[in-house]
PDB file of C-alpha atoms in Angstrom:
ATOM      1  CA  UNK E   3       0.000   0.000   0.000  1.00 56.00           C
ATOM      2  CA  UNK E   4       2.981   2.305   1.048  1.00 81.00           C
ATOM      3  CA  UNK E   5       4.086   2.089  -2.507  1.00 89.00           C
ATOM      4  CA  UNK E   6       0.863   3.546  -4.173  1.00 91.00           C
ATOM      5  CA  UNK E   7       0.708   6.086  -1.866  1.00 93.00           C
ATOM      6  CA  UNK E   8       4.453   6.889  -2.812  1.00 95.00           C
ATOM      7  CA  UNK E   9       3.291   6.939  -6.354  1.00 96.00           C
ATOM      8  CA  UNK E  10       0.289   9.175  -5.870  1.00 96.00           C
ATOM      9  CA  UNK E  11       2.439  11.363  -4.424  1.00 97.00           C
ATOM     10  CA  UNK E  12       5.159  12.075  -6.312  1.00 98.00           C
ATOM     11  CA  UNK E  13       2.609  12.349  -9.333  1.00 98.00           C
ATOM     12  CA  UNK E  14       1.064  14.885  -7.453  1.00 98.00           C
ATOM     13  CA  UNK E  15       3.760  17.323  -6.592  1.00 98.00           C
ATOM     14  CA  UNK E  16       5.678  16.246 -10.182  1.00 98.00           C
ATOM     15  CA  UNK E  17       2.290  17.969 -12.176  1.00 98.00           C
ATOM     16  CA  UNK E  18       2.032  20.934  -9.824  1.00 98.00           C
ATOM     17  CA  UNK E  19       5.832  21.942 -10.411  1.00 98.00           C
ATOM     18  CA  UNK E  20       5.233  21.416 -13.900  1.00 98.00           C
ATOM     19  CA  UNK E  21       2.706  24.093 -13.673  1.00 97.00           C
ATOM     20  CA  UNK E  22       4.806  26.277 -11.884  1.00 97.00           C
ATOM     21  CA  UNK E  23       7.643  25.966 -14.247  1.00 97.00           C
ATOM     22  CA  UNK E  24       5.156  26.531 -16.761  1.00 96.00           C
ATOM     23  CA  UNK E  25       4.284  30.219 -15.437  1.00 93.00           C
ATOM     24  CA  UNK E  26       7.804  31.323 -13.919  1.00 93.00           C
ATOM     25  CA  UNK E  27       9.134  34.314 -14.985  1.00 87.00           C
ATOM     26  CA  UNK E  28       5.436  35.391 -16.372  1.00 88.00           C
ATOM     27  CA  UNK E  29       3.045  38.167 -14.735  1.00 83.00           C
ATOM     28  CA  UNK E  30       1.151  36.750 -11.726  1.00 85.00           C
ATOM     29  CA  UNK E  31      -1.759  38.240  -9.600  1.00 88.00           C
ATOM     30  CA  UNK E  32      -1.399  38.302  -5.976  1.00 85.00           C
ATOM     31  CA  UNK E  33      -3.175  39.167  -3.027  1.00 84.00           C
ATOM     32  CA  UNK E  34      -1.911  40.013   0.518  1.00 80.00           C
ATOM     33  CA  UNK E  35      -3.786  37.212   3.308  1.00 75.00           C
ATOM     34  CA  UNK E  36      -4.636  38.634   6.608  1.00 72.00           C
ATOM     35  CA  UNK E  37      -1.234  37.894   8.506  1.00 67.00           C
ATOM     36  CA  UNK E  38       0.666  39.868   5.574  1.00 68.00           C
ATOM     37  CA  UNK E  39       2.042  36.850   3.365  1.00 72.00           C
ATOM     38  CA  UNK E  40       0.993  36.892  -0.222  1.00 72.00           C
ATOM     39  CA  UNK E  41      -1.354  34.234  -1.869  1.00 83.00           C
ATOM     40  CA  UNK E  42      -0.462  34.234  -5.777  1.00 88.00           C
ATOM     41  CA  UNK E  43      -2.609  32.547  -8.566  1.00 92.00           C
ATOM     42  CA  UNK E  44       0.248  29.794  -8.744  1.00 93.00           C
ATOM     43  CA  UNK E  45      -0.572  29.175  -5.051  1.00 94.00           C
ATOM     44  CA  UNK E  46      -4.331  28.139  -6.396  1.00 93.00           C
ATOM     45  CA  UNK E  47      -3.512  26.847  -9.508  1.00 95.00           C
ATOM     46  CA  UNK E  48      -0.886  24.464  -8.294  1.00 97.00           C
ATOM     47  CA  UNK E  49      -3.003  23.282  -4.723  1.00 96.00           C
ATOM     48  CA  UNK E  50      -5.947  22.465  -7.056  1.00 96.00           C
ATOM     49  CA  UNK E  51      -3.400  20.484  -9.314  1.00 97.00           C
ATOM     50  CA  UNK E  52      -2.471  18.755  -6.260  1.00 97.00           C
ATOM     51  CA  UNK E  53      -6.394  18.222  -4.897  1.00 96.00           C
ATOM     52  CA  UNK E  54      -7.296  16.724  -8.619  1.00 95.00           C
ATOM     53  CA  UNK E  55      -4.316  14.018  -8.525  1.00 96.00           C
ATOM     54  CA  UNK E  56      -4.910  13.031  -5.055  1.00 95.00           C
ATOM     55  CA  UNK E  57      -8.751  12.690  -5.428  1.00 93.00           C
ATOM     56  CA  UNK E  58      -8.569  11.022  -8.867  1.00 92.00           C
ATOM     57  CA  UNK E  59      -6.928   8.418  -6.888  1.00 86.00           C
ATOM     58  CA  UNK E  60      -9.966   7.104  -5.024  1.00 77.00           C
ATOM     59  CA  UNK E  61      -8.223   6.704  -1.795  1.00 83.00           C
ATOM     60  CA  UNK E  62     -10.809   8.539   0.161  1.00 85.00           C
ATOM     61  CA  UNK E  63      -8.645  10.653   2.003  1.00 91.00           C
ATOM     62  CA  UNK E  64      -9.138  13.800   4.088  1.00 91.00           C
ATOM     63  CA  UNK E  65      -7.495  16.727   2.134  1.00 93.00           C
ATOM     64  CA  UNK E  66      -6.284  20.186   3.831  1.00 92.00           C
ATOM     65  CA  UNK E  67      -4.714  22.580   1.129  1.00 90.00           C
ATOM     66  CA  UNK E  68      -3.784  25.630   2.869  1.00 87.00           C
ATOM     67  CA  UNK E  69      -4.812  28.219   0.277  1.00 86.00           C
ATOM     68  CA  UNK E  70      -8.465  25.913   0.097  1.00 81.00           C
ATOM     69  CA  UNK E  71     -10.883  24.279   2.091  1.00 74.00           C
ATOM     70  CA  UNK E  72     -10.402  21.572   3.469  1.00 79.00           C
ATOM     71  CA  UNK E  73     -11.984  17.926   2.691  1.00 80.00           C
ATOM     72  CA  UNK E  74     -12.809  16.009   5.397  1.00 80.00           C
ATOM     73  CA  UNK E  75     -13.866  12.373   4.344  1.00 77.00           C
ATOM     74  CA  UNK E  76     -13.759  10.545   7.783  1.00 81.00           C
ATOM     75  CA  UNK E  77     -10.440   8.774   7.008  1.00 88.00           C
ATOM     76  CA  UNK E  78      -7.529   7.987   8.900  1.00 90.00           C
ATOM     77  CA  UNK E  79      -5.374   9.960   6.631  1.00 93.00           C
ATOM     78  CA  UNK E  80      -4.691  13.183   5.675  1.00 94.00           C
ATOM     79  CA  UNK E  81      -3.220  15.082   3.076  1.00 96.00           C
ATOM     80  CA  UNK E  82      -1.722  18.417   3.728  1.00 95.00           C
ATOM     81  CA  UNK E  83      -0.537  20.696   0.858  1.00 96.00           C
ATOM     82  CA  UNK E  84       1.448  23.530   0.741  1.00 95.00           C
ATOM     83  CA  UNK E  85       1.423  23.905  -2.787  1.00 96.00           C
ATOM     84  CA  UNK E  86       4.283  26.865  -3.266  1.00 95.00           C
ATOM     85  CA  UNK E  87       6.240  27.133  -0.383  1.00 93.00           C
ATOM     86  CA  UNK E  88       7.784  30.756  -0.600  1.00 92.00           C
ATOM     87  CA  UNK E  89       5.836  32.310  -3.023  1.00 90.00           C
ATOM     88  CA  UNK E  90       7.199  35.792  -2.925  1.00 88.00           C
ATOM     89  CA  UNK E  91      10.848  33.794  -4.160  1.00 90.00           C
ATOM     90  CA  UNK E  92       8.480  32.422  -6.207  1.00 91.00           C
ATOM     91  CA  UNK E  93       7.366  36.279  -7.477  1.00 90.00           C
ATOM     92  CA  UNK E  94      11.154  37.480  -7.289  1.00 90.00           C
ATOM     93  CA  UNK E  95      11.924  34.853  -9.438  1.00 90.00           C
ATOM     94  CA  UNK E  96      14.915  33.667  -7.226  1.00 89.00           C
ATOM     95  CA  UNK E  97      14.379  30.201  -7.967  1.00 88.00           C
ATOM     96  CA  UNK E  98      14.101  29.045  -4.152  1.00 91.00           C
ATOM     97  CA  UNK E  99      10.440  27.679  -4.426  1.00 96.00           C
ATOM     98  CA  UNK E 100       9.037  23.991  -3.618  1.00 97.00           C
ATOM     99  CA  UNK E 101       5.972  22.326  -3.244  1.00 98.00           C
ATOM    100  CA  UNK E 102       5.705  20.108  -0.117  1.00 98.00           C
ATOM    101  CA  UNK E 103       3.008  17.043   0.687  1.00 98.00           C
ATOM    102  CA  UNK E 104       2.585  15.014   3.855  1.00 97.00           C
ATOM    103  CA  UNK E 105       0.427  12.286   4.184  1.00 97.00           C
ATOM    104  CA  UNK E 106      -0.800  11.747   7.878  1.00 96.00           C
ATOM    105  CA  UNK E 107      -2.372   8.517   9.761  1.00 94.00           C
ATOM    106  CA  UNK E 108      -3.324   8.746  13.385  1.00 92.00           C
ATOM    107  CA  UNK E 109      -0.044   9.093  14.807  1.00 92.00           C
ATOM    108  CA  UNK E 110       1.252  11.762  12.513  1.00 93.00           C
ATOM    109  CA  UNK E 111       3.825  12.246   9.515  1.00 96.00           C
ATOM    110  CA  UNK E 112       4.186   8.659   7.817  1.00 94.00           C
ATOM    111  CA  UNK E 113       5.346  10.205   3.939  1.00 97.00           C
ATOM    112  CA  UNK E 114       6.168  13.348   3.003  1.00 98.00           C
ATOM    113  CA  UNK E 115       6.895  15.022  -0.234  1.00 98.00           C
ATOM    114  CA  UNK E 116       9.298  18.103  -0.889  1.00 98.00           C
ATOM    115  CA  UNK E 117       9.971  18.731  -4.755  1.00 98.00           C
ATOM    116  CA  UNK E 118      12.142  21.399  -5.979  1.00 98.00           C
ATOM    117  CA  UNK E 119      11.115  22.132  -9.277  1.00 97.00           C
ATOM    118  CA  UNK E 120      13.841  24.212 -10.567  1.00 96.00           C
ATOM    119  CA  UNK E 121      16.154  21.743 -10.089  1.00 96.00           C
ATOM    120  CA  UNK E 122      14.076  18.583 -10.413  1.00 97.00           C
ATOM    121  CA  UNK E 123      14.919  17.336  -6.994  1.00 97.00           C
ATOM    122  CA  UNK E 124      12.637  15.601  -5.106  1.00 98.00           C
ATOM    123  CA  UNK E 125      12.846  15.125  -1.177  1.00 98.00           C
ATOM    124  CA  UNK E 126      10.925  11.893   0.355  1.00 98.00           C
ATOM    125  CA  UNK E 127      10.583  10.972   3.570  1.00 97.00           C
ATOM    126  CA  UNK E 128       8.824   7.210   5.103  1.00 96.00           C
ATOM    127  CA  UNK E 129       8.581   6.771   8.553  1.00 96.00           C
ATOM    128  CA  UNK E 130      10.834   4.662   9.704  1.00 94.00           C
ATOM    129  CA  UNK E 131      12.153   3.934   6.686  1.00 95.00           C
ATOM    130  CA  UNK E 132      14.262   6.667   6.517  1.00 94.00           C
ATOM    131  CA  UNK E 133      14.984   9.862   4.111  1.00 95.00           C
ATOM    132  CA  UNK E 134      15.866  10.362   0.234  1.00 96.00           C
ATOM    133  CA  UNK E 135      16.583  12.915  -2.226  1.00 96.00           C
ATOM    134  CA  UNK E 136      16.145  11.698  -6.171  1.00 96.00           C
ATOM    135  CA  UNK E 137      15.985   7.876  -4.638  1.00 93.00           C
ATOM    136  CA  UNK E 138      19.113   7.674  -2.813  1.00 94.00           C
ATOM    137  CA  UNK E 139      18.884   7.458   0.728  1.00 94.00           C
ATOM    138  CA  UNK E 140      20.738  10.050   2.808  1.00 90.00           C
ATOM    139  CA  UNK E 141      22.883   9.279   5.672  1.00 82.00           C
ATOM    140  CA  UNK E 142      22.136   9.661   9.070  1.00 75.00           C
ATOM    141  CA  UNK E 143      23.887  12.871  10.129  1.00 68.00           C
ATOM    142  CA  UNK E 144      26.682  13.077  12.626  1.00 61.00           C
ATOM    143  CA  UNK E 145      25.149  13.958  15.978  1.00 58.00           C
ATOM    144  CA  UNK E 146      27.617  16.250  17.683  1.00 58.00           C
ATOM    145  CA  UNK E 147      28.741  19.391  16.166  1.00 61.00           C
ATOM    146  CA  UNK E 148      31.239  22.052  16.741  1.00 65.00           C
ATOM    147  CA  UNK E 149      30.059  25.519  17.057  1.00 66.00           C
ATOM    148  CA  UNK E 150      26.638  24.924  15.702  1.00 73.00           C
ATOM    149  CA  UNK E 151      24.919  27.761  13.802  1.00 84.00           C
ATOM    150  CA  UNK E 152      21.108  28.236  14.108  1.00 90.00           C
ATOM    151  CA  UNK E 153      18.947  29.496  11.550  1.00 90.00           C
ATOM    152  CA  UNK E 154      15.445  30.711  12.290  1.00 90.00           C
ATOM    153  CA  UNK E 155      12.690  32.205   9.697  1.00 88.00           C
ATOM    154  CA  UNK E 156      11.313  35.631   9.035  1.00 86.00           C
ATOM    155  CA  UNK E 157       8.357  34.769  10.960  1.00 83.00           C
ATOM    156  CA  UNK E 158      10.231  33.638  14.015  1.00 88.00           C
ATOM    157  CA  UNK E 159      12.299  37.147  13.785  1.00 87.00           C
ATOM    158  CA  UNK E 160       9.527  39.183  14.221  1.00 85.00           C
ATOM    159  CA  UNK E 161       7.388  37.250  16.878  1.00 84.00           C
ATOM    160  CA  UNK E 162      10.615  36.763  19.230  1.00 85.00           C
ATOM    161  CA  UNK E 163      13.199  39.469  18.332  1.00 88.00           C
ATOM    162  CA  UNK E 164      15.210  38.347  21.058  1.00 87.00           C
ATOM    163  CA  UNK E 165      15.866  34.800  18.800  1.00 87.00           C
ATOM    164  CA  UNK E 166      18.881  36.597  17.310  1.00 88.00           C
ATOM    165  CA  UNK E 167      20.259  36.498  20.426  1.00 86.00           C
ATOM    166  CA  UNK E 168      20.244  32.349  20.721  1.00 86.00           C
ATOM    167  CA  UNK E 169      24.200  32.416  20.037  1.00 84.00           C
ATOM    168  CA  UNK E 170      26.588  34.403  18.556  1.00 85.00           C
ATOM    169  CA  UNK E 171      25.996  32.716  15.160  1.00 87.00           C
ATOM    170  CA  UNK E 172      22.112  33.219  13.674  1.00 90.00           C
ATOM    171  CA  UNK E 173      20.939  33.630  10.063  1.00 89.00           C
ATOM    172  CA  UNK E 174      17.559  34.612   9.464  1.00 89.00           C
ATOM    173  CA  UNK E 175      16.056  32.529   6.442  1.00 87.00           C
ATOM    174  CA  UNK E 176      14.797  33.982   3.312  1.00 80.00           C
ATOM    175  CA  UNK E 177      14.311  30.857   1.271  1.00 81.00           C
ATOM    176  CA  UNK E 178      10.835  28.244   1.284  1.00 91.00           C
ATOM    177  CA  UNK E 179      11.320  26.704   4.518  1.00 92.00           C
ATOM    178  CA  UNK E 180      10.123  23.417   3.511  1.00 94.00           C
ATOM    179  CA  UNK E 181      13.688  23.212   1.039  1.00 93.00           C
ATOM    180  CA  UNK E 182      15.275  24.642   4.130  1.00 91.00           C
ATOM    181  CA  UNK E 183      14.748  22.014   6.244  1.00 92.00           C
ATOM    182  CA  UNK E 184      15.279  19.206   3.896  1.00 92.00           C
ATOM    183  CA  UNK E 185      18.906  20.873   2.452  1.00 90.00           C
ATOM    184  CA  UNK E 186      19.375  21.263   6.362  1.00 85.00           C
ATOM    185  CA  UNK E 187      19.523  17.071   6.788  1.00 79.00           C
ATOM    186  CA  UNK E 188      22.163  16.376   3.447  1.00 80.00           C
ATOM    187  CA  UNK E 189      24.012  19.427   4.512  1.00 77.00           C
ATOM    188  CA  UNK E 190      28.290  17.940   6.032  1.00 72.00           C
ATOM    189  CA  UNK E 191      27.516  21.059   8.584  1.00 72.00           C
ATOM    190  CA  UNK E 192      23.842  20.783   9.080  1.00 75.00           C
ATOM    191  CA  UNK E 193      22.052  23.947  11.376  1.00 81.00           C
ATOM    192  CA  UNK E 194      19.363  23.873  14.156  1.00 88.00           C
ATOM    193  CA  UNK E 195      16.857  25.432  12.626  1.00 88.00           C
ATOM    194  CA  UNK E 196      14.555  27.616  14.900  1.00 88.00           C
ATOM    195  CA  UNK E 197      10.996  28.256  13.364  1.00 88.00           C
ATOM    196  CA  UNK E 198       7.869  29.779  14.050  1.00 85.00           C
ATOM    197  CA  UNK E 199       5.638  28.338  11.137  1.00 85.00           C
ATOM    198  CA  UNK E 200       2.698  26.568   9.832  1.00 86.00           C
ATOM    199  CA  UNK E 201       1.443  23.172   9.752  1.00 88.00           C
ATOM    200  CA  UNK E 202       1.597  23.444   5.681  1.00 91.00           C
ATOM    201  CA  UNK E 203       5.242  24.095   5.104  1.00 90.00           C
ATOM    202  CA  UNK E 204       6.801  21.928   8.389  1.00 93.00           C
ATOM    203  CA  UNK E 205       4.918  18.775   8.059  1.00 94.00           C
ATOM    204  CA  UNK E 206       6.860  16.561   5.397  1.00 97.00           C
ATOM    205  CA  UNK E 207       9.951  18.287   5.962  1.00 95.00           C
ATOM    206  CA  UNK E 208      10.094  17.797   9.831  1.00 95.00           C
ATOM    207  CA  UNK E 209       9.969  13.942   8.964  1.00 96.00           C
ATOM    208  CA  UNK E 210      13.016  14.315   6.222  1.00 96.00           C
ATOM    209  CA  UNK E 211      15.066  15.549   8.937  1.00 93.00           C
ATOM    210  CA  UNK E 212      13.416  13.581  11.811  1.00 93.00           C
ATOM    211  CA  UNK E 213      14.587   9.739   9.381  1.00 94.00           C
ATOM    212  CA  UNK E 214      17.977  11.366   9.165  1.00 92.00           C
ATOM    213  CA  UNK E 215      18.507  11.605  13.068  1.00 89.00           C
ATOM    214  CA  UNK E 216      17.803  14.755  13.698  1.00 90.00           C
ATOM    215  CA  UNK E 217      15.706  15.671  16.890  1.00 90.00           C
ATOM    216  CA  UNK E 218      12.253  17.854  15.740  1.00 92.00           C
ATOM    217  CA  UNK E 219      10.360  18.796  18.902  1.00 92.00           C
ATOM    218  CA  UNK E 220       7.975  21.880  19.593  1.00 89.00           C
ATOM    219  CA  UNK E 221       9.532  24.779  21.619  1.00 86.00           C
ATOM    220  CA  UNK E 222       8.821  23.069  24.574  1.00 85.00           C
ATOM    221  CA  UNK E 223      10.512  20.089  23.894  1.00 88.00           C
ATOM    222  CA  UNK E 224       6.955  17.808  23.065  1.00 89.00           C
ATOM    223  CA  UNK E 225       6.882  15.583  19.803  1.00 89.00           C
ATOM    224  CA  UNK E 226       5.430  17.347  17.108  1.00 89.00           C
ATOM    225  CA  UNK E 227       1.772  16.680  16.931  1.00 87.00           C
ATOM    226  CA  UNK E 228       0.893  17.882  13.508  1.00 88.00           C
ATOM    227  CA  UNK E 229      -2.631  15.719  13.948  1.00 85.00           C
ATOM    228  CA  UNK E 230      -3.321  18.481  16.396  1.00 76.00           C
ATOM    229  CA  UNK E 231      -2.207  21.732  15.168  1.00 72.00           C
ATOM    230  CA  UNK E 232      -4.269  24.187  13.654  1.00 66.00           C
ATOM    231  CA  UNK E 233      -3.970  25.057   9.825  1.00 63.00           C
ATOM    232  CA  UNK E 234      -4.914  29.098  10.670  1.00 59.00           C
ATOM    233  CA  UNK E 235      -2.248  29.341  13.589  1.00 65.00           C
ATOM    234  CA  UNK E 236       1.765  29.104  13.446  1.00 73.00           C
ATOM    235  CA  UNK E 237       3.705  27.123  15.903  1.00 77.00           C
ATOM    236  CA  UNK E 238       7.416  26.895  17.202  1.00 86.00           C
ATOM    237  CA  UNK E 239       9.684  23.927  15.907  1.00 89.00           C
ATOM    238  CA  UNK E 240      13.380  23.042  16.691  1.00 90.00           C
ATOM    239  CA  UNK E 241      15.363  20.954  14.445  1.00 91.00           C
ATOM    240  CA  UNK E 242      18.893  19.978  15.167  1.00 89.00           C
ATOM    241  CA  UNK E 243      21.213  17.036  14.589  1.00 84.00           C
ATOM    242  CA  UNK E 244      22.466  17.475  17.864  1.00 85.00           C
ATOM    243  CA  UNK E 245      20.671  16.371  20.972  1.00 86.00           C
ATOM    244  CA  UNK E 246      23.055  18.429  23.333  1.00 88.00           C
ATOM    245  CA  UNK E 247      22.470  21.256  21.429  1.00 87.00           C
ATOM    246  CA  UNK E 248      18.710  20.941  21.049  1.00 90.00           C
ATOM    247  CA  UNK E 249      18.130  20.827  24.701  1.00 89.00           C
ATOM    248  CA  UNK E 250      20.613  23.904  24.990  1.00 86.00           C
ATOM    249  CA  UNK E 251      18.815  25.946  22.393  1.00 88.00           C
ATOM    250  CA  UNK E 252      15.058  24.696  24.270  1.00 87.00           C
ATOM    251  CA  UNK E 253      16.192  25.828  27.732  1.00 86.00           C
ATOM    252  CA  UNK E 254      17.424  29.343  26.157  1.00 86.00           C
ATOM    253  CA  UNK E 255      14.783  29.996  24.240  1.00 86.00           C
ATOM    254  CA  UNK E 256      12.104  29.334  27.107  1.00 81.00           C
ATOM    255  CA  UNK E 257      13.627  33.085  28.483  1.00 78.00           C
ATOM    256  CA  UNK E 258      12.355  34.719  25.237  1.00 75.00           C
ATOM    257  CA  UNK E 259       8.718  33.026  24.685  1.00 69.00           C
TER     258      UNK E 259
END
């Protein structure tokens, strides 16, 4: 069964990069949603891509597209679709887009989906069966690290301004932080990444990095409970390859929450 799901999805993020590739570069309409990030037409165009494929397939399953309604069937599983993460890189036509996929059961993340369009790779993740960019597996990564950097998102930035204080070594992201996450785990110096995002662009990444050995908790430490999490609310998420460090980073950041 794990194998038609693999194939369903795949299919589905393969045709909605297609359509973004397809429009890049050209004029796009875009709207500004109530928490100030923008919503373009390739954000529609590509989630309904996405809904088509995954409901063509008969599986049955609920569907939550963040730019759409959601579909609730009664199942088990659950798609969730961010169908262009970073869409004003998207706009800028910087080439640091993806489209990311996660297909939940009752105890959270068990495949997710990252595809980079522009460069045709594609990011899967099975639980417990580890991570894989373009079919090769990736290596667990090494689990102590010397002077480890942190990067944290926009979003994080201006909720907690006191984040770029976590050590003497943060970036603030401006790429899709689904791609983020998942260059984060091949990376030979991978980052603890420090984000305050959604359910739509966390969810299949947060498994690529969790099969490569990297520790993905909330900000309080709890597993990540994307079952539970609201799709109109943002959340806090730690990601490192280094458990020492994780807990160090946690216990900081509880002074700035």
């Amino acid at each position: 069964m794990n194998e038609l799901f693999l194939e369903i999805g795949e299919r589905a993020v393969r045709e909605a990069g297609s359509i973004l590739i397809k429009r890049y570069g050209k004029e796009v309409s875009v709207k500004t949603k109530k928490d100030g990030t923008q919503v373009s037409k390739l954000d529609i165009l590509s989630e309904q891509s996405i809904i088509r494929t995954l409901t063509e397939s008969d599986m049955g399953f609920s569907i939550r597209g963040e730019e759409t309604n959601a579909i609730h069937s009664g199942s088990d599983y659950t798609w969730i679709i961010d169908p262009l993460s970073n869409t004003k890189g998207y706009l800028q036509k910087n080439g640091d887009f993806a489209i990311s996929l996660a297909l939940l059961d009752k105890t959270g993340v068990f495949l997710g989906f990252v595809f980079d369009p522009m460069h045709d790779d594609l990011y899967i993740a099975q639980r417990n069966s580890g991570s894989f960019l373009n079919k090769e597996k990736i290596q667990t990564v090494k689990k102590r690290q010397k002077n480890p950097s942190v990067f944290i998102n926009r979003w994080c930035k201006e909720s907690f301004p006191d984040m770029m204080k976590l050590t003497s070594d943060v970036t603030v992201l401006s790429d899709s932080i689904a791609l983020a996450m998942c260059r984060n785990s091949t990376s030979n110096k991978p980052h603890t990444l420090v984000l305050y995002s959604d359910v739509f662009s966390t969810a299949a990444a947060s498994l690529f990095l969790k099969e490569t050995g990297c520790v993905c908790t909330d900000m309080q430490g709890n597993e990540l409970d994307f079952n539970g999490m609201s799709s109109k609310k943002e959340y806090g998420i730690i990601c490192s390859a280094d458990k020492m460090f994780h807990a160090h980073i946690m216990k900081t950041i509880t002074n700035f929450l």
